[in-house]
């Protein structure tokens, strides 16, 4: 049975290709509400042939869209921003229904997602380029930017709106046309965003959406398609590696936003109350299912008891439940498999000597709940400190010297986000500059901002999204050498 909220999205005809809804070639797949495990919609399942049809549509739409005046593209993006904001409650309800996150988190996501359209509406009209004499004289050098071409976008389930708009908005601003494959857990939000873009007047074929259970088949068909020149992927490092290998065959331009393992550092001179407030956001926004989620807490020995007891008390008081309840602060995880994965990491940590110091209650009955949990005395080699937990568990490690801290923090394959709390800004900056991370929150528990370059170092990714850099990721540079005999 299709949930009343999603009937208008035409999920049974869930492929959005060339401005039209159409049924997939291979039937439908079920989408669940993680709070109950119940099926909320059956969505069309696209295959490789559908993927090719979508890329063909994007290729047909490319010449006109790329030549559309920047001001006109900007206005379409601005209308999309306004329509999304006006529709916040309904879009948030769809996100909460298929992803499970609390309504407050879902509303915040809609606003964050919409802001990419506003930011890139503003950037679309700021064309760059340069013109000047060559050093030897006799020529002029002109440098211009142009859209890279048809872009394939692949997004995860944890921010089903924002991860899509963070790619669609800059791609359209640059003059690219796109094919999007949302995660199979959360296709309804992407379909809702497609509807908004259409309502905003984005021409047919500029944005195409192909939900599927055959991710490899659909994305593989795009990477093999002669007109697809860009892959922008957000997801796990494991899948990112696989796609980088596939993209190599046709030397497709890639942007990779991959996994994280963010350290959250609290120094002995930190404002502990502020650190606890920041930790609650950095760890528990989206129930810990964020690539930026604080994954390991390094707290100085002088303040660890004060921090752990205040943070633990706040964690114990969290209201965990379904998004349908207005009191809920933390929703369920995305799936049974996710709950099992988090439980396995926690029990391995406990076997290695960690202690469960605080835990919030969770609803009994159905739904994929894992209790928000604080772990103390976590040994520095524990697996939970090396693996992306993607759940509401906070392992705390104690440190005493900055040198020891930095070697612990920088040990590992990821380098997406870090957080540092210290009252001494110079010290916080010193630590931040020594951390291998693309983004560092200083005395803040959140770093995401459409106007700032988001992305990681090491195996957390390649390239940046958001800011001017996010637009340039969808552009190529062309240089013209002009004979100029003066
Ligand atoms: P995932 O890698 O399993 O899936 C991401 C997307 O890739 C989905 O659309 C999925 O269907 C698709 N996919 C899976 N296998 C594929 C294949 N063989 N070929 C082509 N596509 C394939 O990740 P997930 O579980 O959906 O999301 C969680 C991960 O995403 C975490 O590691 C998280 O850190 C990361 N993430 C990173 C950022 C960032 O900006 N760096 C943001 C959000 C999430």
Coordinates of C-alpha atoms and ligand atoms in Angstrom, one line a residue:
X1 CA 0.0 0.0 0.0
X2 CA 1.3 3.4 -0.9
X3 CA 1.4 5.9 2.0
X4 CA -1.0 8.9 1.4
X5 CA 1.9 11.4 1.6
X6 CA 3.6 9.8 -1.4
X7 CA 0.8 9.0 -3.8
X8 CA 1.1 12.3 -5.6
X9 CA 4.8 11.5 -6.4
X10 CA 3.7 8.9 -8.9
X11 CA 6.1 6.3 -7.3
X12 CA 4.7 3.5 -9.5
X13 CA 6.0 5.5 -12.4
X14 CA 9.1 6.6 -10.5
X15 CA 11.5 7.2 -13.4
X16 CA 11.6 10.8 -14.3
X17 CA 13.1 11.0 -17.8
X18 CA 12.9 13.8 -20.3
X19 CA 10.3 15.7 -18.1
X20 CA 7.9 12.7 -17.9
X21 CA 7.2 10.1 -15.4
X22 CA 7.5 6.6 -16.7
X23 CA 7.4 3.0 -15.3
X24 CA 10.7 1.2 -15.1
X25 CA 11.5 -1.8 -17.2
X26 CA 11.7 -4.3 -14.3
X27 CA 8.7 -3.8 -12.1
X28 CA 8.9 -2.1 -8.7
X29 CA 10.7 -2.3 -5.4
X30 CA 9.5 -1.6 -1.9
X31 CA 10.4 1.4 0.2
X32 CA 10.1 1.0 4.0
X33 CA 9.4 3.3 7.0
X34 CA 12.4 2.5 9.3
X35 CA 10.3 3.4 12.3
X36 CA 7.9 0.5 11.7
X37 CA 9.5 -1.7 9.0
X38 CA 6.2 -1.2 7.0
X39 CA 6.2 -0.8 3.2
X40 CA 5.2 2.8 2.3
X41 CA 5.6 2.7 -1.4
X42 CA 6.4 0.6 -4.4
X43 CA 8.8 2.5 -6.7
X44 CA 9.6 1.8 -10.3
X45 CA 12.9 -0.1 -10.6
X46 CA 15.1 1.2 -13.4
X47 CA 17.6 -0.9 -15.3
X48 CA 20.6 -0.2 -17.6
X49 CA 18.3 0.5 -20.6
X50 CA 16.4 3.1 -18.5
X51 CA 19.7 4.6 -17.5
X52 CA 20.8 4.9 -21.2
X53 CA 17.4 6.5 -22.0
X54 CA 17.9 9.0 -19.2
X55 CA 21.5 9.9 -20.3
X56 CA 20.2 10.2 -23.9
X57 CA 17.6 12.7 -22.7
X58 CA 20.2 14.7 -20.7
X59 CA 22.5 14.7 -23.8
X60 CA 19.6 16.1 -26.0
X61 CA 18.8 18.8 -23.4
X62 CA 22.5 19.8 -23.0
X63 CA 23.0 22.1 -26.0
X64 CA 20.0 24.4 -25.2
X65 CA 20.6 24.4 -21.4
X66 CA 24.3 25.1 -21.7
X67 CA 23.5 28.1 -23.9
X68 CA 20.6 29.4 -21.8
X69 CA 21.6 32.7 -20.4
X70 CA 23.2 32.4 -16.9
X71 CA 20.6 34.9 -15.6
X72 CA 17.8 32.6 -16.8
X73 CA 19.4 29.5 -15.3
X74 CA 19.8 31.5 -12.1
X75 CA 16.2 32.4 -12.0
X76 CA 15.1 28.8 -12.4
X77 CA 17.3 27.9 -9.4
X78 CA 16.0 30.7 -7.4
X79 CA 12.4 29.6 -8.0
X80 CA 13.3 26.1 -7.0
X81 CA 14.7 27.5 -3.7
X82 CA 11.5 29.4 -3.0
X83 CA 9.3 26.5 -3.9
X84 CA 11.2 24.2 -1.6
X85 CA 11.1 26.6 1.3
X86 CA 7.4 27.1 0.8
X87 CA 6.9 23.3 0.8
X88 CA 9.2 22.6 3.8
X89 CA 6.6 20.7 5.9
X90 CA 5.6 18.3 3.1
X91 CA 9.2 17.7 2.0
X92 CA 10.3 17.1 5.6
X93 CA 7.5 14.7 6.1
X94 CA 8.6 12.6 3.0
X95 CA 12.2 12.6 4.2
X96 CA 11.2 11.6 7.7
X97 CA 8.9 8.8 6.4
X98 CA 11.5 7.0 4.2
X99 CA 14.6 7.9 6.2
X100 CA 13.3 7.8 9.7
X101 CA 15.0 10.9 11.0
X102 CA 13.2 13.2 13.5
X103 CA 11.0 15.9 11.9
X104 CA 13.3 18.6 13.4
X105 CA 16.2 17.0 11.5
X106 CA 14.2 16.6 8.4
X107 CA 13.1 20.2 8.4
X108 CA 16.6 21.4 8.9
X109 CA 17.6 19.2 5.9
X110 CA 15.0 20.8 3.7
X111 CA 16.3 24.2 4.5
X112 CA 19.9 23.2 4.0
X113 CA 19.0 21.4 0.7
X114 CA 17.1 24.4 -0.6
X115 CA 20.0 26.8 0.3
X116 CA 22.1 25.1 -2.4
X117 CA 19.6 26.4 -5.0
X118 CA 19.8 29.9 -3.5
X119 CA 23.6 29.9 -3.3
X120 CA 24.1 28.6 -6.8
X121 CA 21.4 30.9 -8.2
X122 CA 23.7 33.6 -7.0
X123 CA 26.9 32.0 -8.3
X124 CA 25.4 31.1 -11.7
X125 CA 25.7 34.7 -12.9
X126 CA 29.3 35.2 -11.7
X127 CA 31.1 33.9 -14.8
X128 CA 34.8 33.8 -14.5
X129 CA 37.7 33.8 -16.9
X130 CA 40.7 36.0 -17.8
X131 CA 42.3 37.8 -20.7
X132 CA 45.8 39.0 -21.0
X133 CA 49.1 39.2 -22.9
X134 CA 51.5 36.2 -23.0
X135 CA 54.9 36.9 -21.4
X136 CA 56.7 36.7 -24.7
X137 CA 54.2 39.1 -26.4
X138 CA 52.6 38.4 -29.8
X139 CA 49.7 36.5 -28.4
X140 CA 46.8 37.0 -26.1
X141 CA 45.7 34.3 -23.6
X142 CA 42.0 34.0 -23.0
X143 CA 40.8 31.5 -20.3
X144 CA 37.1 30.6 -20.1
X145 CA 35.0 28.1 -18.3
X146 CA 32.3 25.9 -19.8
X147 CA 30.1 23.1 -18.5
X148 CA 31.7 19.7 -18.4
X149 CA 28.7 18.1 -20.1
X150 CA 26.1 15.5 -18.9
X151 CA 26.8 14.7 -15.3
X152 CA 25.9 11.4 -13.5
X153 CA 25.0 12.0 -9.8
X154 CA 24.8 9.2 -7.3
X155 CA 23.6 9.9 -3.7
X156 CA 23.2 8.1 -0.4
X157 CA 20.1 7.7 1.9
X158 CA 21.3 9.7 4.9
X159 CA 20.5 13.2 3.5
X160 CA 18.2 12.2 0.6
X161 CA 17.4 15.8 -0.3
X162 CA 20.6 17.7 0.5
X163 CA 23.0 15.3 -1.1
X164 CA 21.0 15.5 -4.3
X165 CA 20.6 19.3 -4.3
X166 CA 24.3 19.8 -3.4
X167 CA 25.0 18.3 -6.8
X168 CA 22.0 19.3 -8.9
X169 CA 22.2 23.0 -8.1
X170 CA 25.9 23.6 -9.1
X171 CA 25.5 21.3 -12.1
X172 CA 22.6 23.3 -13.4
X173 CA 24.3 26.6 -12.6
X174 CA 27.3 25.6 -14.6
X175 CA 25.1 24.6 -17.6
X176 CA 25.3 20.9 -17.2
X177 CA 22.3 18.5 -17.5
X178 CA 22.1 15.6 -15.1
X179 CA 21.0 12.0 -14.5
X180 CA 20.5 11.2 -10.8
X181 CA 20.4 7.8 -9.1
X182 CA 19.1 8.1 -5.5
X183 CA 19.7 5.4 -2.9
X184 CA 17.1 2.6 -3.1
X185 CA 16.2 3.2 0.6
X186 CA 15.1 6.8 -0.1
X187 CA 14.0 7.4 -3.7
X188 CA 10.8 9.4 -2.8
X189 CA 12.6 12.5 -1.7
X190 CA 14.6 12.7 -5.0
X191 CA 11.4 12.3 -6.9
X192 CA 9.8 15.1 -4.9
X193 CA 12.8 17.3 -5.7
X194 CA 12.4 16.5 -9.4
X195 CA 8.8 17.6 -9.2
X196 CA 9.8 20.9 -7.6
X197 CA 12.4 21.5 -10.3
X198 CA 9.8 20.9 -13.0
X199 CA 7.4 23.2 -11.3
X200 CA 10.1 25.9 -11.2
X201 CA 10.4 25.7 -15.0
X202 CA 13.6 23.6 -15.5
X203 CA 13.2 22.3 -19.1
X204 CA 12.5 18.7 -19.9
X205 CA 15.6 16.5 -19.9
X206 CA 17.8 18.8 -17.8
X207 CA 17.2 16.7 -14.7
X208 CA 16.4 13.0 -14.9
X209 CA 16.0 10.6 -12.0
X210 CA 16.4 6.8 -12.1
X211 CA 15.6 4.9 -8.9
X212 CA 16.8 1.3 -9.0
X213 CA 17.8 -1.7 -7.0
X214 CA 20.5 -2.4 -9.6
X215 CA 22.9 0.4 -8.7
X216 CA 25.9 -1.2 -10.4
X217 CA 23.9 -1.7 -13.7
X218 CA 22.5 1.9 -13.8
X219 CA 25.7 3.7 -12.8
X220 CA 27.8 1.3 -15.0
X221 CA 25.6 2.2 -18.0
X222 CA 26.2 5.9 -17.3
X223 CA 30.0 5.5 -17.0
X224 CA 30.0 3.7 -20.3
X225 CA 27.7 6.2 -22.0
X226 CA 29.7 8.4 -24.5
X227 CA 28.0 11.6 -23.5
X228 CA 28.5 11.3 -19.8
X229 CA 31.5 13.4 -18.8
X230 CA 31.2 13.7 -15.1
X231 CA 30.5 11.5 -12.1
X232 CA 29.7 13.1 -8.8
X233 CA 29.3 10.5 -6.1
X234 CA 28.5 10.7 -2.4
X235 CA 28.6 7.5 -0.4
X236 CA 30.9 5.0 1.2
X237 CA 34.7 4.8 0.5
X238 CA 34.2 1.2 -0.6
X239 CA 31.8 2.1 -3.4
X240 CA 33.8 5.2 -4.2
X241 CA 36.9 3.1 -4.9
X242 CA 34.9 0.8 -7.2
X243 CA 33.5 3.8 -9.2
X244 CA 36.9 5.5 -9.5
X245 CA 38.2 2.3 -11.1
X246 CA 35.2 2.2 -13.5
X247 CA 35.5 5.9 -14.3
X248 CA 39.1 5.3 -15.3
X249 CA 38.0 3.4 -18.4
X250 CA 36.7 6.5 -20.1
X251 CA 38.7 9.0 -18.0
X252 CA 35.4 10.5 -16.6
X253 CA 35.9 13.6 -14.5
X254 CA 35.0 12.6 -10.9
X255 CA 34.1 14.2 -7.6
X256 CA 34.0 11.8 -4.6
X257 CA 32.4 12.6 -1.2
X258 CA 33.2 9.5 0.8
X259 CA 33.2 8.2 4.3
X260 CA 34.5 9.9 7.5
X261 CA 35.7 9.1 10.9
X262 CA 35.6 12.5 12.6
X263 CA 37.6 13.0 15.8
X264 CA 36.0 15.4 18.4
X265 CA 38.8 16.9 20.5
X266 CA 38.2 18.5 23.9
X267 CA 41.3 20.2 25.5
X268 CA 41.8 20.8 29.2
X269 CA 41.0 24.5 28.8
X270 CA 37.8 24.0 26.8
X271 CA 34.4 25.3 27.8
X272 CA 33.0 21.9 28.8
X273 CA 29.4 23.0 28.7
X274 CA 29.8 24.3 25.1
X275 CA 31.7 21.1 24.2
X276 CA 28.8 19.0 25.4
X277 CA 26.3 21.0 23.4
X278 CA 28.5 20.7 20.3
X279 CA 29.0 17.0 20.9
X280 CA 25.3 16.4 21.0
X281 CA 25.0 18.0 17.5
X282 CA 28.2 16.6 16.0
X283 CA 27.3 13.1 17.2
X284 CA 23.6 12.8 17.2
X285 CA 22.2 14.9 14.3
X286 CA 20.5 12.4 12.1
X287 CA 21.0 9.8 14.9
X288 CA 24.8 9.7 14.0
X289 CA 24.1 8.7 10.4
X290 CA 26.2 11.5 8.9
X291 CA 29.6 11.5 7.2
X292 CA 30.5 14.4 9.4
X293 CA 29.3 12.7 12.6
X294 CA 31.8 12.8 15.4
X295 CA 33.0 9.2 15.6
X296 CA 35.6 9.3 18.3
X297 CA 35.9 11.6 21.3
X298 CA 39.4 12.5 22.5
X299 CA 38.9 14.3 25.8
X300 CA 41.8 15.6 27.9
X301 CA 42.3 13.7 31.2
X302 CA 41.7 16.8 33.3
X303 CA 38.1 17.3 32.0
X304 CA 37.1 13.8 30.9
X305 CA 35.0 13.0 34.0
X306 CA 33.2 16.4 33.8
X307 CA 32.6 16.0 30.0
X308 CA 31.5 12.4 30.1
X309 CA 29.0 12.8 32.9
X310 CA 27.4 15.9 31.5
X311 CA 27.3 14.5 27.9
X312 CA 26.2 11.1 29.3
X313 CA 23.3 12.7 31.2
X314 CA 22.2 14.6 28.1
X315 CA 22.4 11.4 26.0
X316 CA 20.3 9.5 28.6
X317 CA 17.6 12.2 28.4
X318 CA 17.2 12.0 24.6
X319 CA 13.8 11.1 23.3
X320 CA 14.2 8.3 20.8
X321 CA 11.1 7.4 18.7
X322 CA 9.3 7.6 15.4
X323 CA 9.3 10.8 13.4
X324 CA 5.5 10.8 13.7
X325 CA 5.8 11.7 17.3
X326 CA 6.5 15.5 17.8
X327 CA 8.6 14.9 20.9
X328 CA 11.1 12.7 19.0
X329 CA 14.7 14.0 18.9
X330 CA 16.4 10.8 17.5
X331 CA 14.8 8.4 15.0
X332 CA 15.5 4.9 14.1
X333 CA 18.5 3.8 12.0
X334 CA 17.9 3.1 8.3
X335 CA 17.7 -0.7 8.4
X336 CA 18.0 -3.8 10.5
X337 CA 21.4 -4.4 9.0
X338 CA 22.5 -0.9 10.2
X339 CA 21.4 -1.8 13.8
X340 CA 23.2 -5.1 13.7
X341 CA 26.4 -3.4 12.4
X342 CA 26.4 -0.8 15.2
X343 CA 25.6 -3.5 17.9
X344 CA 28.6 -5.6 16.6
X345 CA 31.0 -2.7 16.9
X346 CA 29.8 -1.9 20.4
X347 CA 30.0 -5.5 21.6
X348 CA 33.6 -5.8 20.2
X349 CA 34.6 -2.6 22.0
X350 CA 33.1 -3.9 25.3
X351 CA 35.0 -7.2 24.8
X352 CA 38.2 -5.1 24.3
X353 CA 37.6 -3.3 27.7
X354 CA 35.2 -0.4 26.9
X355 CA 32.5 0.4 29.4
X356 CA 28.9 1.4 28.5
X357 CA 28.5 4.4 30.8
X358 CA 25.3 6.0 29.6
X359 CA 22.4 4.9 27.4
X360 CA 19.0 6.3 26.3
X361 CA 15.9 4.2 26.3
X362 CA 14.4 3.2 22.9
X363 CA 10.8 2.2 22.0
X364 CA 10.0 -1.5 22.1
X365 CA 8.3 -3.3 19.3
X366 CA 9.1 -2.7 15.6
X367 CA 11.5 -0.2 14.0
X368 CA 15.2 -0.2 13.6
X369 CA 16.2 1.5 16.9
X370 CA 19.7 1.5 18.5
X371 CA 20.0 3.3 21.8
X372 CA 22.2 6.4 21.9
X373 CA 25.2 5.2 23.9
X374 CA 28.3 6.6 25.5
X375 CA 31.3 4.3 25.9
X376 CA 34.2 5.1 28.2
X377 CA 37.7 3.6 28.6
X378 CA 37.8 2.6 25.0
X379 CA 41.2 1.1 24.2
X380 CA 43.0 3.1 21.5
X381 CA 43.3 0.2 19.1
X382 CA 39.5 -0.7 19.2
X383 CA 37.8 -1.3 15.9
X384 CA 35.0 1.2 16.8
X385 CA 37.6 4.0 16.6
X386 CA 38.7 3.0 13.1
X387 CA 35.3 2.3 11.5
X388 CA 32.6 4.7 10.6
X389 CA 29.9 3.8 13.2
X390 CA 27.0 5.5 11.4
X391 CA 24.9 5.3 14.6
X392 CA 24.3 7.1 17.9
X393 CA 27.4 5.7 19.8
X394 CA 30.1 8.0 21.3
X395 CA 33.3 6.2 22.3
X396 CA 35.5 8.3 24.6
X397 CA 39.3 8.1 24.7
X398 CA 41.4 10.1 27.2
X399 CA 44.6 11.9 26.3
X400 CA 47.2 14.0 28.1
X401 CA 49.8 15.3 25.6
X402 CA 49.1 17.1 22.3
X403 CA 51.7 15.0 20.5
X404 CA 49.9 11.8 21.6
X405 CA 46.6 13.3 20.6
X406 CA 47.7 14.1 17.1
X407 CA 49.1 10.7 16.4
X408 CA 45.8 9.1 17.5
X409 CA 43.7 11.6 15.5
X410 CA 45.6 11.2 12.3
X411 CA 45.9 7.5 12.4
X412 CA 43.6 6.0 9.8
X413 CA 42.4 6.2 6.2
X414 CA 39.7 8.9 6.6
X415 CA 40.1 12.7 6.7
X416 CA 36.7 14.4 6.3
X417 CA 35.8 16.3 9.4
X418 CA 37.2 17.1 12.8
X419 CA 36.0 19.1 15.8
X420 CA 38.2 21.0 18.3
X421 CA 37.0 22.6 21.5
X422 CA 39.4 25.0 23.3
X423 CA 39.1 28.4 24.9
X424 CA 42.5 29.2 23.5
X425 CA 41.8 30.0 19.9
X426 CA 45.5 29.9 18.9
X427 CA 45.8 26.4 20.4
X428 CA 42.6 25.3 18.6
X429 CA 44.0 26.6 15.3
X430 CA 47.3 24.9 15.9
X431 CA 45.5 21.5 16.5
X432 CA 43.2 22.1 13.6
X433 CA 46.0 22.8 11.2
X434 CA 47.8 19.6 12.3
X435 CA 44.7 17.4 11.7
X436 CA 44.3 15.6 8.4
X437 CA 40.8 16.7 7.7
X438 CA 39.2 18.7 4.9
X439 CA 36.9 20.5 7.4
X440 CA 37.4 21.4 11.1
X441 CA 34.7 22.8 13.4
X442 CA 36.3 25.0 16.0
X443 CA 34.1 25.4 19.1
X444 CA 31.2 24.4 16.8
X445 CA 29.5 21.0 16.3
X446 CA 28.5 21.5 12.7
X447 CA 30.5 22.5 9.6
X448 CA 28.0 22.1 6.7
X449 CA 27.3 25.3 4.9
X450 CA 26.4 25.7 1.2
X451 CA 28.7 28.7 1.0
X452 CA 31.8 26.7 2.2
X453 CA 33.8 24.0 0.4
X454 CA 32.8 20.7 1.8
X455 CA 35.0 17.6 1.3
X456 CA 37.7 15.4 2.6
X457 CA 41.4 14.4 2.3
X458 CA 42.9 10.9 2.2
X459 CA 40.3 8.3 1.5
X460 CA 37.4 10.6 2.4
X461 CA 37.2 11.9 -1.1
X462 CA 38.4 13.9 -4.1
X463 CA 37.2 17.5 -4.7
X464 CA 34.8 19.8 -2.9
X465 CA 31.0 20.5 -3.0
X466 CA 29.4 23.8 -2.0
X467 CA 31.0 27.2 -2.4
X468 CA 32.6 28.4 -5.7
X469 CA 34.6 25.1 -5.8
X470 CA 31.3 23.1 -6.0
X471 CA 30.4 24.9 -9.2
X472 CA 33.9 24.6 -10.7
X473 CA 33.6 20.8 -10.2
X474 CA 31.0 20.9 -13.1
X475 CA 33.1 23.1 -15.3
X476 CA 36.1 22.6 -17.7
X477 CA 38.6 25.3 -18.4
X478 CA 39.3 26.2 -22.0
X479 CA 42.2 28.4 -23.0
X480 CA 42.3 30.3 -26.3
X481 CA 45.7 31.4 -27.6
X482 CA 45.1 34.3 -30.0
X483 CA 47.7 35.6 -32.4
X484 CA 48.1 39.3 -31.6
X485 CA 51.0 40.9 -33.3
X486 CA 51.3 44.0 -31.1
Ligands
LIG1 P1 26.8 3.5 -0.3 O1 28.2 3.7 -0.8 O2 26.4 2.1 0.1 O3 25.7 4.0 -1.3 C1 25.8 5.3 -1.9 C2 25.2 5.3 -3.3 O4 25.9 4.4 -4.1 C3 23.8 4.8 -3.3 O5 23.0 5.5 -4.2 C4 24.0 3.3 -3.7 O6 22.8 2.7 -4.3 C5 25.1 3.5 -4.7 N1 25.8 2.3 -5.0 C6 26.0 1.2 -4.1 N2 26.8 0.3 -4.8 C7 27.0 0.7 -6.0 C8 27.8 0.2 -7.1 N3 28.3 -1.0 -7.1 N4 27.8 0.9 -8.2 C9 27.2 2.1 -8.3 N5 26.6 2.7 -7.3 C10 26.5 2.0 -6.1 O7 26.6 4.5 1.0 P2 25.3 4.7 1.8 O8 25.2 3.6 2.8 O9 24.1 5.0 1.0 O10 25.7 6.1 2.6 C11 26.5 6.1 3.7 C12 27.9 6.5 3.3 O11 28.0 7.7 2.6 C13 28.8 6.7 4.5 O12 30.1 6.1 4.3 C14 28.9 8.2 4.6 O13 30.1 8.7 5.3 C15 28.9 8.6 3.2 N6 28.5 10.0 3.0 C16 29.5 10.9 2.6 C17 29.2 12.2 2.5 C18 30.2 13.2 2.1 O14 29.8 14.3 1.8 N7 31.5 12.9 2.2 C19 27.9 12.6 2.7 C20 26.9 11.7 3.1 C21 27.3 10.3 3.2

